[in-house]
């Protein structure tokens, strides 16, 4: 669940996309203070500080997405077979994969008591897509007919305020027309960007208010008790919304997200039972976690990917793909995953994670450790003699980044300087502003279970500036193959085109895949039945107080 997420990317989605966002850590407390000032001690979970205020249409990293997933109910969730299942939607149907009809379930109300309608979805999606609003999730709506009118691109002025492909048929029915068939559209609808927006979110100027961003009015399981003051508050306090029409936790109502700037500090709080759930344990704590937590420690497959990102559009020193290939060949993935990560990661050998259909074992030949070939290629391509390697220090990344730096120093004969950013937000902001020109740590946690989600949001030309394409990679052949996959008549045919697009990434290496994540999480003795879903978000309904 971390972008880098999203993901933007895994804090986005991504992540994704959603990106893999960092875990945060603040000061420890006694653990006895109830959320919202009531008498009940809350269930407490660690997160890193969200990159932005809590606006779904501007949240594409995992930290903010975790909070919003508790406040909003998605149109679909995903079953054990990674298939979308209706949640807030009653049905999602199409006869041609181009025109989609979404029927809403009855009974959903906003936290202020007003009913949720199809117009609330149209409002949210149009707001996200409109270029003037500069929402980070805008590219997710690029397939909707009329997107080009509201989001024509940098330096151009929108000719419309709303996408003509969105039609509110009645209070419970939204019709969506795409510019071309896209078989994965229903699968996308579980992502944060597709949450609805109440009228109350907008001010007199038509913009989302700061008040809404600090205390969003949702239609999900939990309601915020008070505004969250980003940069000041160390907790986000919530209470179960009594009128939520779905299932609710059995014996508790209070939830508290605790904001940390150190994953290790959060683990210390978990051991002291001042924290109940830590969903991204850092490598330095794994051995202790296994010993101290016992069966309350979990190591499970995860669909995320960890990369070394390359600023292709912003630094000509990395323009030659042979330079990037040499860097990739110089990285000892097996030792890093086995030693630095204590076996809780797997060496990456594809851009698509093994958890999702489309992965091919050994597809990335440049992901094989070959220091002699790396040196030969690097010298021939006249790669840079000095490299800076940026990473966010709040996510437990220091050890593996330093291991990569040592690999590059030893195998390429160059100077490598790791550069820590205090928070994940810092590196994302620097990349957004095109200010950072070194290699950088990046991760991707899926927004929805499709091979396409490892391609378009991170490497599509349309995702530059509006998505999670932080390196500025653009390749028309890649974009065309993804489009063919999108428009294929069935999933199997589409997957063939996605894999061909994946082959272009393997050749170009716009990012360098380093490892596949595993989900390493733990919880206190005060709770039980803690589970993570496919998006690495907690299933709150299943949890019981012990």
Short mmCIF file of C-alpha atoms in Angstrom, two decimals:
data_model
loop_
_atom_site.label_atom_id
_atom_site.label_comp_id
_atom_site.label_asym_id
_atom_site.label_seq_id
_atom_site.Cartn_x
_atom_site.Cartn_y
_atom_site.Cartn_z
CA UNK A 1 0.00 0.00 0.00
CA UNK A 2 2.56 2.58 -0.38
CA UNK A 3 3.15 4.97 -3.22
CA UNK A 4 4.92 6.05 -4.12
CA UNK A 5 0.92 5.44 -4.60
CA UNK A 6 0.11 5.75 -5.83
CA UNK A 7 -0.67 5.74 -6.22
CA UNK A 8 0.95 9.95 -7.15
CA UNK A 9 2.77 7.11 -6.48
CA UNK A 10 2.93 3.95 -3.28
CA UNK A 11 2.03 7.01 -0.20
CA UNK A 12 -1.09 6.31 -4.71
CA UNK A 13 -2.09 5.37 -5.39
CA UNK A 14 -0.64 5.16 -6.99
CA UNK A 15 -0.85 4.41 -6.13
CA UNK A 16 -1.03 4.12 -6.47
CA UNK A 17 -0.85 5.55 -8.00
CA UNK A 18 -1.39 5.70 -6.47
CA UNK A 19 3.22 5.70 -5.24
CA UNK A 20 5.25 3.30 -2.15
CA UNK A 21 4.72 6.01 0.37
CA UNK A 22 6.75 6.23 3.49
CA UNK A 23 5.68 5.32 6.97
CA UNK A 24 5.85 8.20 9.42
CA UNK A 25 6.63 8.51 13.10
CA UNK A 26 5.97 10.98 15.82
CA UNK A 27 6.36 11.08 19.57
CA UNK A 28 5.14 8.14 21.62
CA UNK A 29 2.16 8.60 23.91
CA UNK A 30 0.63 6.69 26.78
CA UNK A 31 -1.92 5.04 24.54
CA UNK A 32 -4.80 5.88 26.83
CA UNK A 33 -6.32 8.91 25.13
CA UNK A 34 -9.56 8.26 23.31
CA UNK A 35 -10.16 9.65 19.84
CA UNK A 36 -12.42 12.67 19.81
CA UNK A 37 -12.24 13.04 23.56
CA UNK A 38 -14.74 10.26 24.30
CA UNK A 39 -14.34 7.46 26.82
CA UNK A 40 -13.45 4.69 24.38
CA UNK A 41 -9.80 3.95 23.61
CA UNK A 42 -9.46 3.93 19.82
CA UNK A 43 -7.89 1.37 17.54
CA UNK A 44 -4.62 3.11 16.61
CA UNK A 45 -2.73 2.76 13.32
CA UNK A 46 0.50 4.37 12.13
CA UNK A 47 0.70 6.38 8.93
CA UNK A 48 3.13 8.86 7.43
CA UNK A 49 2.03 12.43 6.96
CA UNK A 50 -0.27 12.73 3.91
CA UNK A 51 1.28 14.72 1.07
CA UNK A 52 -1.81 16.92 0.65
CA UNK A 53 -4.99 17.77 2.52
CA UNK A 54 -7.57 15.00 2.55
CA UNK A 55 -9.20 15.61 -0.83
CA UNK A 56 -9.76 12.30 -2.69
CA UNK A 57 -9.30 13.86 -6.12
CA UNK A 58 -5.89 15.22 -5.08
CA UNK A 59 -4.63 12.17 -3.17
CA UNK A 60 -2.50 9.71 -5.07
CA UNK A 61 -0.20 8.44 -2.32
CA UNK A 62 -0.79 5.74 0.23
CA UNK A 63 -0.87 7.71 3.50
CA UNK A 64 -3.74 9.98 2.56
CA UNK A 65 -5.41 7.13 0.69
CA UNK A 66 -5.45 4.98 3.84
CA UNK A 67 -7.35 7.68 5.73
CA UNK A 68 -9.75 8.36 2.87
CA UNK A 69 -10.49 4.65 2.45
CA UNK A 70 -11.93 4.76 5.98
CA UNK A 71 -14.00 7.87 5.23
CA UNK A 72 -15.36 6.93 1.79
CA UNK A 73 -16.90 3.80 0.34
CA UNK A 74 -15.69 2.90 -3.19
CA UNK A 75 -17.92 1.89 -6.06
CA UNK A 76 -16.18 -1.51 -6.12
CA UNK A 77 -13.94 -3.58 -3.90
CA UNK A 78 -11.86 -6.61 -4.94
CA UNK A 79 -12.46 -10.26 -4.08
CA UNK A 80 -9.89 -12.97 -3.41
CA UNK A 81 -9.57 -13.56 -7.15
CA UNK A 82 -8.68 -9.88 -7.68
CA UNK A 83 -11.98 -9.24 -9.43
CA UNK A 84 -14.09 -6.10 -8.83
CA UNK A 85 -17.22 -6.58 -6.74
CA UNK A 86 -19.88 -3.88 -6.38
CA UNK A 87 -19.73 -1.93 -3.10
CA UNK A 88 -21.41 1.51 -3.26
CA UNK A 89 -22.56 0.55 -6.77
CA UNK A 90 -25.59 -1.67 -7.26
CA UNK A 91 -24.42 -2.59 -10.77
CA UNK A 92 -21.86 -1.53 -13.39
CA UNK A 93 -22.77 -2.70 -16.88
CA UNK A 94 -21.73 -2.26 -20.51
CA UNK A 95 -22.41 -3.91 -23.84
CA UNK A 96 -19.37 -2.58 -25.68
CA UNK A 97 -16.79 -1.51 -23.00
CA UNK A 98 -17.26 2.06 -24.22
CA UNK A 99 -20.57 3.17 -22.71
CA UNK A 100 -20.91 2.19 -19.05
CA UNK A 101 -23.97 2.49 -16.80
CA UNK A 102 -23.37 2.81 -13.06
CA UNK A 103 -26.35 2.24 -10.76
CA UNK A 104 -25.87 3.31 -7.13
CA UNK A 105 -27.04 1.35 -4.11
CA UNK A 106 -29.72 2.98 -2.03
CA UNK A 107 -29.12 3.92 1.61
CA UNK A 108 -25.81 5.76 1.30
CA UNK A 109 -25.78 9.22 2.87
CA UNK A 110 -23.10 11.82 3.36
CA UNK A 111 -21.85 12.29 6.91
CA UNK A 112 -23.99 15.44 7.09
CA UNK A 113 -27.09 13.28 6.48
CA UNK A 114 -27.84 14.25 2.87
CA UNK A 115 -28.34 11.44 0.33
CA UNK A 116 -25.60 10.47 -2.10
CA UNK A 117 -26.60 10.87 -5.75
CA UNK A 118 -25.13 10.26 -9.20
CA UNK A 119 -24.54 14.00 -9.50
CA UNK A 120 -22.05 13.74 -6.61
CA UNK A 121 -19.93 11.37 -8.70
CA UNK A 122 -20.16 13.54 -11.80
CA UNK A 123 -19.17 16.57 -9.71
CA UNK A 124 -16.09 14.81 -8.31
CA UNK A 125 -14.90 13.40 -11.62
CA UNK A 126 -15.38 16.65 -13.51
CA UNK A 127 -13.57 18.55 -10.77
CA UNK A 128 -10.65 16.13 -10.88
CA UNK A 129 -10.41 16.29 -14.67
CA UNK A 130 -10.57 20.08 -15.10
CA UNK A 131 -7.07 21.33 -15.79
CA UNK A 132 -7.59 24.59 -13.89
CA UNK A 133 -8.04 22.65 -10.65
CA UNK A 134 -4.60 20.94 -10.97
CA UNK A 135 -5.72 17.73 -9.28
CA UNK A 136 -3.09 14.98 -9.08
CA UNK A 137 -5.61 12.29 -10.10
CA UNK A 138 -6.74 14.00 -13.29
CA UNK A 139 -5.12 11.52 -15.67
CA UNK A 140 -7.36 8.71 -14.38
CA UNK A 141 -10.19 10.39 -16.29
CA UNK A 142 -8.26 10.65 -19.55
CA UNK A 143 -10.35 7.93 -21.17
CA UNK A 144 -13.66 9.72 -20.58
CA UNK A 145 -15.12 11.42 -23.67
CA UNK A 146 -14.53 15.15 -23.36
CA UNK A 147 -11.42 14.95 -21.19
CA UNK A 148 -9.39 16.72 -23.87
CA UNK A 149 -11.82 19.64 -23.72
CA UNK A 150 -11.39 20.14 -19.98
CA UNK A 151 -7.73 19.16 -19.85
CA UNK A 152 -6.05 20.13 -23.16
CA UNK A 153 -2.53 20.19 -21.75
CA UNK A 154 0.14 22.59 -20.55
CA UNK A 155 -0.08 26.03 -22.12
CA UNK A 156 -3.58 25.45 -23.48
CA UNK A 157 -6.92 26.70 -22.16
CA UNK A 158 -9.86 24.35 -21.48
CA UNK A 159 -12.84 24.85 -23.80
CA UNK A 160 -15.31 23.22 -21.41
CA UNK A 161 -15.84 22.86 -17.65
CA UNK A 162 -17.38 19.38 -17.73
CA UNK A 163 -16.72 16.20 -19.69
CA UNK A 164 -19.45 15.40 -22.21
CA UNK A 165 -18.92 11.71 -21.48
CA UNK A 166 -20.55 12.02 -18.03
CA UNK A 167 -24.35 12.00 -18.01
CA UNK A 168 -26.48 12.02 -14.87
CA UNK A 169 -29.53 9.97 -15.92
CA UNK A 170 -31.27 10.21 -12.55
CA UNK A 171 -30.35 10.38 -8.86
CA UNK A 172 -29.08 6.79 -8.85
CA UNK A 173 -27.73 6.41 -12.41
CA UNK A 174 -24.56 7.73 -14.03
CA UNK A 175 -23.76 6.99 -17.67
CA UNK A 176 -20.09 7.16 -18.65
CA UNK A 177 -18.99 7.26 -22.28
CA UNK A 178 -15.32 6.66 -23.04
CA UNK A 179 -13.44 7.81 -26.12
CA UNK A 180 -12.66 4.17 -26.93
CA UNK A 181 -13.53 0.78 -25.44
CA UNK A 182 -11.67 -0.01 -22.21
CA UNK A 183 -12.34 -3.40 -20.68
CA UNK A 184 -10.64 -2.49 -17.38
CA UNK A 185 -12.90 0.48 -16.58
CA UNK A 186 -14.95 -1.29 -13.92
CA UNK A 187 -11.73 -2.53 -12.30
CA UNK A 188 -10.47 1.06 -12.00
CA UNK A 189 -13.48 2.22 -10.00
CA UNK A 190 -12.19 1.02 -6.63
CA UNK A 191 -9.53 3.71 -6.65
CA UNK A 192 -9.55 6.86 -4.53
CA UNK A 193 -9.92 9.24 -7.49
CA UNK A 194 -13.38 7.83 -8.24
CA UNK A 195 -14.90 8.65 -4.84
CA UNK A 196 -17.85 11.09 -5.01
CA UNK A 197 -17.85 14.72 -3.82
CA UNK A 198 -20.67 16.44 -1.89
CA UNK A 199 -21.88 19.93 -2.76
CA UNK A 200 -20.58 21.06 0.62
CA UNK A 201 -16.99 20.46 -0.55
CA UNK A 202 -17.06 23.51 -2.82
CA UNK A 203 -16.88 27.15 -1.81
CA UNK A 204 -18.52 30.11 -3.51
CA UNK A 205 -15.60 30.22 -5.97
CA UNK A 206 -16.29 26.67 -7.12
CA UNK A 207 -13.08 25.33 -5.56
CA UNK A 208 -12.70 22.66 -2.87
CA UNK A 209 -12.44 24.46 0.45
CA UNK A 210 -9.63 24.05 2.94
CA UNK A 211 -12.27 23.09 5.50
CA UNK A 212 -13.28 20.09 3.37
CA UNK A 213 -9.65 19.08 2.92
CA UNK A 214 -9.11 19.15 6.67
CA UNK A 215 -12.36 17.42 7.54
CA UNK A 216 -13.79 15.71 4.45
CA UNK A 217 -17.46 14.79 4.45
CA UNK A 218 -17.56 11.20 3.23
CA UNK A 219 -20.16 8.48 2.74
CA UNK A 220 -18.09 5.66 4.24
CA UNK A 221 -17.70 3.74 7.47
CA UNK A 222 -15.92 6.44 9.52
CA UNK A 223 -16.55 10.14 10.09
CA UNK A 224 -13.79 12.57 11.11
CA UNK A 225 -14.29 13.88 14.65
CA UNK A 226 -12.50 17.17 14.01
CA UNK A 227 -10.41 18.92 11.36
CA UNK A 228 -6.93 17.54 10.71
CA UNK A 229 -4.34 20.32 10.74
CA UNK A 230 -1.61 19.01 8.47
CA UNK A 231 1.90 19.70 9.75
CA UNK A 232 0.63 20.25 13.30
CA UNK A 233 -1.65 17.42 14.37
CA UNK A 234 -0.09 14.05 15.13
CA UNK A 235 -3.39 12.19 15.06
CA UNK A 236 -6.44 11.95 12.81
CA UNK A 237 -9.44 10.93 14.90
CA UNK A 238 -12.55 9.20 13.57
CA UNK A 239 -15.76 7.53 14.76
CA UNK A 240 -18.00 4.94 13.07
CA UNK A 241 -20.79 6.68 11.13
CA UNK A 242 -23.98 5.18 12.57
CA UNK A 243 -25.98 5.61 9.34
CA UNK A 244 -23.46 3.76 7.19
CA UNK A 245 -25.53 1.09 5.38
CA UNK A 246 -22.81 -1.56 5.28
CA UNK A 247 -21.20 -3.79 7.91
CA UNK A 248 -19.59 -2.19 10.98
CA UNK A 249 -16.93 -3.33 13.48
CA UNK A 250 -18.34 -5.58 16.21
CA UNK A 251 -17.10 -4.09 19.45
CA UNK A 252 -15.47 -0.73 18.81
CA UNK A 253 -16.26 2.63 17.19
CA UNK A 254 -13.19 4.84 17.55
CA UNK A 255 -10.27 4.89 15.10
CA UNK A 256 -7.09 6.94 15.33
CA UNK A 257 -4.39 7.36 12.70
CA UNK A 258 -1.10 8.35 14.36
CA UNK A 259 1.30 10.32 12.17
CA UNK A 260 4.95 9.22 12.44
CA UNK A 261 8.13 10.47 10.83
CA UNK A 262 10.06 7.34 11.80
CA UNK A 263 8.91 3.80 11.08
CA UNK A 264 11.25 2.54 13.80
CA UNK A 265 9.60 4.85 16.37
CA UNK A 266 6.24 3.47 15.35
CA UNK A 267 7.52 -0.09 15.86
CA UNK A 268 8.74 0.84 19.34
CA UNK A 269 5.24 2.13 20.12
CA UNK A 270 3.79 -1.10 18.77
CA UNK A 271 5.99 -3.15 21.09
CA UNK A 272 4.93 -0.93 24.01
CA UNK A 273 1.27 -1.39 22.99
CA UNK A 274 0.89 2.35 22.45
CA UNK A 275 0.04 1.54 18.83
CA UNK A 276 -2.21 -1.24 17.54
CA UNK A 277 -1.38 -1.60 13.83
CA UNK A 278 1.86 -1.03 11.94
CA UNK A 279 1.30 -2.04 8.31
CA UNK A 280 4.79 -1.47 6.87
CA UNK A 281 7.47 -2.66 9.25
CA UNK A 282 10.97 -1.46 8.29
CA UNK A 283 13.67 -4.05 7.49
CA UNK A 284 15.63 -3.21 10.64
CA UNK A 285 12.75 -4.48 12.81
CA UNK A 286 11.83 -7.73 11.06
CA UNK A 287 13.88 -10.10 13.21
CA UNK A 288 12.59 -8.47 16.39
CA UNK A 289 9.02 -8.42 15.09
CA UNK A 290 9.06 -12.15 14.38
CA UNK A 291 10.32 -12.82 17.91
CA UNK A 292 8.26 -10.31 19.89
CA UNK A 293 4.97 -10.40 18.00
CA UNK A 294 4.82 -14.10 17.17
CA UNK A 295 1.62 -14.87 15.25
CA UNK A 296 0.80 -11.14 15.32
CA UNK A 297 3.56 -10.63 12.73
CA UNK A 298 2.55 -11.24 9.10
CA UNK A 299 4.66 -11.66 5.98
CA UNK A 300 2.40 -11.90 2.92
CA UNK A 301 2.62 -11.44 -0.86
CA UNK A 302 2.23 -7.88 -2.05
CA UNK A 303 1.58 -6.37 -5.47
CA UNK A 304 3.97 -3.40 -5.13
CA UNK A 305 7.28 -2.77 -6.90
CA UNK A 306 10.34 -0.87 -5.65
CA UNK A 307 12.37 1.07 -8.21
CA UNK A 308 15.29 3.37 -8.74
CA UNK A 309 13.67 6.24 -10.64
CA UNK A 310 15.39 8.09 -13.47
CA UNK A 311 14.74 11.79 -14.31
CA UNK A 312 14.89 11.24 -18.07
CA UNK A 313 13.21 14.50 -19.05
CA UNK A 314 15.20 16.61 -16.60
CA UNK A 315 18.76 15.26 -16.71
CA UNK A 316 20.44 14.46 -20.05
CA UNK A 317 23.19 12.48 -18.28
CA UNK A 318 20.79 9.53 -18.11
CA UNK A 319 19.38 9.87 -21.64
CA UNK A 320 21.33 6.93 -23.09
CA UNK A 321 19.49 3.65 -22.30
CA UNK A 322 22.87 1.91 -22.09
CA UNK A 323 23.70 4.04 -19.07
CA UNK A 324 20.47 2.95 -17.41
CA UNK A 325 21.08 -0.68 -18.35
CA UNK A 326 24.57 -0.53 -16.87
CA UNK A 327 23.20 0.85 -13.60
CA UNK A 328 20.63 -1.94 -13.50
CA UNK A 329 23.21 -4.66 -14.17
CA UNK A 330 25.38 -3.25 -11.37
CA UNK A 331 22.71 -3.79 -8.68
CA UNK A 332 22.95 -7.02 -6.66
CA UNK A 333 19.22 -7.56 -6.09
CA UNK A 334 19.58 -11.01 -4.57
CA UNK A 335 21.93 -9.86 -1.80
CA UNK A 336 19.88 -6.74 -1.11
CA UNK A 337 16.60 -8.64 -0.78
CA UNK A 338 18.08 -11.48 1.25
CA UNK A 339 20.41 -9.48 3.50
CA UNK A 340 19.15 -5.92 3.79
CA UNK A 341 15.48 -6.91 3.72
CA UNK A 342 15.94 -10.20 5.63
CA UNK A 343 14.16 -12.09 2.85
CA UNK A 344 11.04 -9.92 3.03
CA UNK A 345 11.48 -8.74 -0.57
CA UNK A 346 12.07 -10.61 -3.84
CA UNK A 347 14.42 -9.55 -6.65
CA UNK A 348 12.45 -7.78 -9.38
CA UNK A 349 12.70 -9.31 -12.85
CA UNK A 350 9.78 -7.58 -14.57
CA UNK A 351 7.85 -4.32 -14.39
CA UNK A 352 4.69 -6.28 -13.55
CA UNK A 353 4.45 -7.85 -10.09
CA UNK A 354 3.94 -11.65 -9.80
CA UNK A 355 0.69 -11.08 -7.86
CA UNK A 356 -1.05 -9.83 -11.01
CA UNK A 357 -1.68 -11.72 -14.28
CA UNK A 358 0.83 -10.64 -16.91
CA UNK A 359 4.05 -11.16 -14.93
CA UNK A 360 6.76 -13.16 -16.71
CA UNK A 361 9.58 -14.65 -14.67
CA UNK A 362 12.98 -13.47 -15.87
CA UNK A 363 11.54 -11.05 -18.42
CA UNK A 364 14.01 -8.31 -17.49
CA UNK A 365 17.45 -9.53 -18.58
CA UNK A 366 18.97 -6.22 -17.43
CA UNK A 367 17.79 -7.08 -13.90
CA UNK A 368 20.39 -9.85 -13.67
CA UNK A 369 23.50 -8.98 -11.66
CA UNK A 370 26.48 -8.70 -14.02
CA UNK A 371 29.08 -6.23 -12.72
CA UNK A 372 31.61 -6.88 -15.49
CA UNK A 373 29.10 -6.16 -18.26
CA UNK A 374 27.80 -3.17 -16.27
CA UNK A 375 31.25 -1.57 -16.13
CA UNK A 376 31.85 -2.22 -19.83
CA UNK A 377 28.52 -0.66 -20.88
CA UNK A 378 28.86 2.29 -18.53
CA UNK A 379 32.31 3.22 -19.72
CA UNK A 380 31.34 2.85 -23.39
CA UNK A 381 28.28 5.05 -22.88
CA UNK A 382 30.31 7.60 -20.87
CA UNK A 383 27.94 7.58 -17.94
CA UNK A 384 28.18 10.36 -15.30
CA UNK A 385 31.10 10.16 -12.89
CA UNK A 386 28.98 11.34 -9.94
CA UNK A 387 25.40 10.39 -9.09
CA UNK A 388 23.09 11.54 -6.34
CA UNK A 389 20.57 8.99 -5.10
CA UNK A 390 17.53 10.52 -3.38
CA UNK A 391 15.22 8.73 -0.96
CA UNK A 392 12.70 9.53 1.75
CA UNK A 393 14.18 8.98 5.19
CA UNK A 394 10.83 8.37 6.89
CA UNK A 395 10.19 5.03 5.23
CA UNK A 396 12.99 2.67 6.24
CA UNK A 397 14.84 3.05 2.93
CA UNK A 398 18.28 4.13 4.10
CA UNK A 399 19.81 0.66 4.29
CA UNK A 400 18.87 -0.56 0.83
CA UNK A 401 19.65 2.75 -0.84
CA UNK A 402 23.10 2.70 0.70
CA UNK A 403 23.52 -0.89 -0.52
CA UNK A 404 22.64 0.21 -4.06
CA UNK A 405 25.07 3.13 -3.72
CA UNK A 406 27.83 0.71 -2.69
CA UNK A 407 27.05 -1.52 -5.70
CA UNK A 408 27.35 1.42 -8.08
CA UNK A 409 30.57 2.68 -6.50
CA UNK A 410 32.23 -0.73 -6.60
CA UNK A 411 30.99 -1.92 -9.99
CA UNK A 412 30.94 1.30 -12.02
CA UNK A 413 33.85 3.12 -10.36
CA UNK A 414 31.86 6.29 -9.74
CA UNK A 415 31.02 8.57 -6.84
CA UNK A 416 27.51 8.03 -5.46
CA UNK A 417 25.96 10.22 -2.76
CA UNK A 418 22.71 9.15 -1.08
CA UNK A 419 20.48 12.17 -0.39
CA UNK A 420 17.81 11.74 2.30
CA UNK A 421 14.58 13.77 2.19
CA UNK A 422 12.99 14.04 5.63
CA UNK A 423 9.54 13.04 4.38
CA UNK A 424 8.12 11.26 1.35
CA UNK A 425 6.18 14.43 0.63
CA UNK A 426 9.48 16.26 0.18
CA UNK A 427 10.82 14.06 -2.59
CA UNK A 428 7.43 14.00 -4.36
CA UNK A 429 7.23 17.78 -4.25
CA UNK A 430 10.80 18.13 -5.56
CA UNK A 431 10.00 15.77 -8.43
CA UNK A 432 6.72 17.54 -9.18
CA UNK A 433 8.60 20.84 -9.38
CA UNK A 434 11.29 19.26 -11.64
CA UNK A 435 13.88 20.46 -9.16
CA UNK A 436 15.51 17.12 -8.38
CA UNK A 437 17.77 15.67 -11.08
CA UNK A 438 19.39 12.73 -9.31
CA UNK A 439 18.28 9.12 -9.35
CA UNK A 440 15.54 8.57 -6.79
CA UNK A 441 13.85 5.88 -4.77
CA UNK A 442 10.33 5.21 -5.94
CA UNK A 443 7.73 2.55 -5.45
CA UNK A 444 4.37 1.67 -6.88
CA UNK A 445 1.45 0.09 -5.04
CA UNK A 446 -1.41 -0.75 -7.35
CA UNK A 447 -4.57 1.34 -7.57
CA UNK A 448 -6.53 -1.55 -9.07
CA UNK A 449 -5.61 -5.16 -10.01
CA UNK A 450 -4.59 -4.96 -13.66
CA UNK A 451 -1.29 -5.23 -15.53
CA UNK A 452 -2.25 -1.92 -17.16
CA UNK A 453 -1.91 -0.20 -13.77
CA UNK A 454 1.85 -0.87 -13.81
CA UNK A 455 2.10 0.88 -17.18
CA UNK A 456 -0.14 3.90 -17.85
CA UNK A 457 0.01 5.83 -14.54
CA UNK A 458 3.80 5.62 -14.22
CA UNK A 459 5.10 5.58 -17.79
CA UNK A 460 2.33 6.86 -20.05
CA UNK A 461 2.99 10.15 -21.82
CA UNK A 462 -0.37 11.44 -20.58
CA UNK A 463 0.75 10.88 -16.99
CA UNK A 464 3.55 13.45 -17.17
CA UNK A 465 2.57 16.31 -14.89
CA UNK A 466 -0.90 14.92 -14.20
CA UNK A 467 -0.04 11.45 -12.90
CA UNK A 468 2.89 9.57 -11.45
CA UNK A 469 5.29 9.76 -14.40
CA UNK A 470 7.92 11.59 -12.36
CA UNK A 471 10.77 10.80 -14.76
CA UNK A 472 9.01 12.32 -17.76
CA UNK A 473 9.32 9.15 -19.88
CA UNK A 474 7.54 9.28 -23.24
CA UNK A 475 7.48 6.61 -25.95
CA UNK A 476 4.79 6.59 -28.64
CA UNK A 477 5.19 2.89 -29.37
CA UNK A 478 4.64 2.14 -25.70
CA UNK A 479 1.56 4.40 -25.53
CA UNK A 480 0.12 2.80 -28.69
CA UNK A 481 0.52 -0.74 -27.36
CA UNK A 482 -1.13 0.18 -24.06
CA UNK A 483 -4.00 1.73 -26.02
CA UNK A 484 -4.40 -1.49 -28.01
CA UNK A 485 -4.51 -3.44 -24.76
CA UNK A 486 -7.10 -1.04 -23.38
CA UNK A 487 -9.34 -1.53 -26.41
CA UNK A 488 -8.96 -5.30 -26.74
CA UNK A 489 -12.15 -7.33 -26.86
CA UNK A 490 -11.23 -9.48 -23.87
CA UNK A 491 -8.74 -9.57 -21.00
CA UNK A 492 -6.52 -12.27 -22.53
CA UNK A 493 -6.09 -10.36 -25.78
CA UNK A 494 -5.47 -7.13 -23.86
CA UNK A 495 -2.79 -8.78 -21.76
CA UNK A 496 -0.76 -9.64 -24.87
CA UNK A 497 -0.52 -5.95 -25.77
CA UNK A 498 0.27 -4.94 -22.19
CA UNK A 499 3.14 -7.44 -22.15
CA UNK A 500 4.46 -6.02 -25.43
CA UNK A 501 4.38 -2.58 -23.83
CA UNK A 502 6.18 -4.09 -20.84
CA UNK A 503 8.89 -5.32 -23.24
CA UNK A 504 9.51 -1.72 -24.31
CA UNK A 505 9.96 -0.69 -20.67
CA UNK A 506 12.41 -3.55 -20.17
CA UNK A 507 14.42 -2.28 -23.12
CA UNK A 508 14.22 1.43 -22.25
CA UNK A 509 14.43 1.13 -18.44
CA UNK A 510 12.80 4.49 -17.66
CA UNK A 511 12.83 3.20 -14.08
CA UNK A 512 15.02 0.39 -12.79
CA UNK A 513 13.03 -2.34 -10.99
CA UNK A 514 14.88 -3.50 -7.89
CA UNK A 515 12.50 -5.59 -5.79
CA UNK A 516 8.97 -6.86 -5.39
CA UNK A 517 7.46 -5.98 -2.06
CA UNK A 518 6.03 -8.31 0.50
CA UNK A 519 3.57 -7.02 3.08
CA UNK A 520 5.20 -7.02 6.52
CA UNK A 521 2.83 -5.86 9.21
CA UNK A 522 2.17 -6.42 12.87
CA UNK A 523 -0.38 -5.57 15.52
CA UNK A 524 -0.75 -5.34 19.28
CA UNK A 525 -2.35 -7.86 21.61
CA UNK A 526 -5.30 -5.45 22.00
CA UNK A 527 -6.75 -6.30 18.57
CA UNK A 528 -7.30 -9.39 16.46
CA UNK A 529 -8.35 -10.38 12.92
CA UNK A 530 -6.16 -7.69 11.33
CA UNK A 531 -6.09 -8.16 7.56
CA UNK A 532 -4.99 -6.05 4.60
CA UNK A 533 -6.86 -5.95 1.31
CA UNK A 534 -5.41 -6.05 -2.20
CA UNK A 535 -4.65 -2.32 -2.03
CA UNK A 536 -2.78 -2.83 1.26
CA UNK A 537 -5.48 -1.03 3.21
CA UNK A 538 -6.85 -2.36 6.49
CA UNK A 539 -10.19 -4.19 6.48
CA UNK A 540 -11.63 -2.31 9.45
CA UNK A 541 -14.87 -4.30 9.63
CA UNK A 542 -12.99 -7.54 10.37
CA UNK A 543 -11.03 -6.17 13.33
CA UNK A 544 -12.17 -6.90 16.86
CA UNK A 545 -10.75 -5.69 20.15
CA UNK A 546 -9.18 -8.60 21.99
#
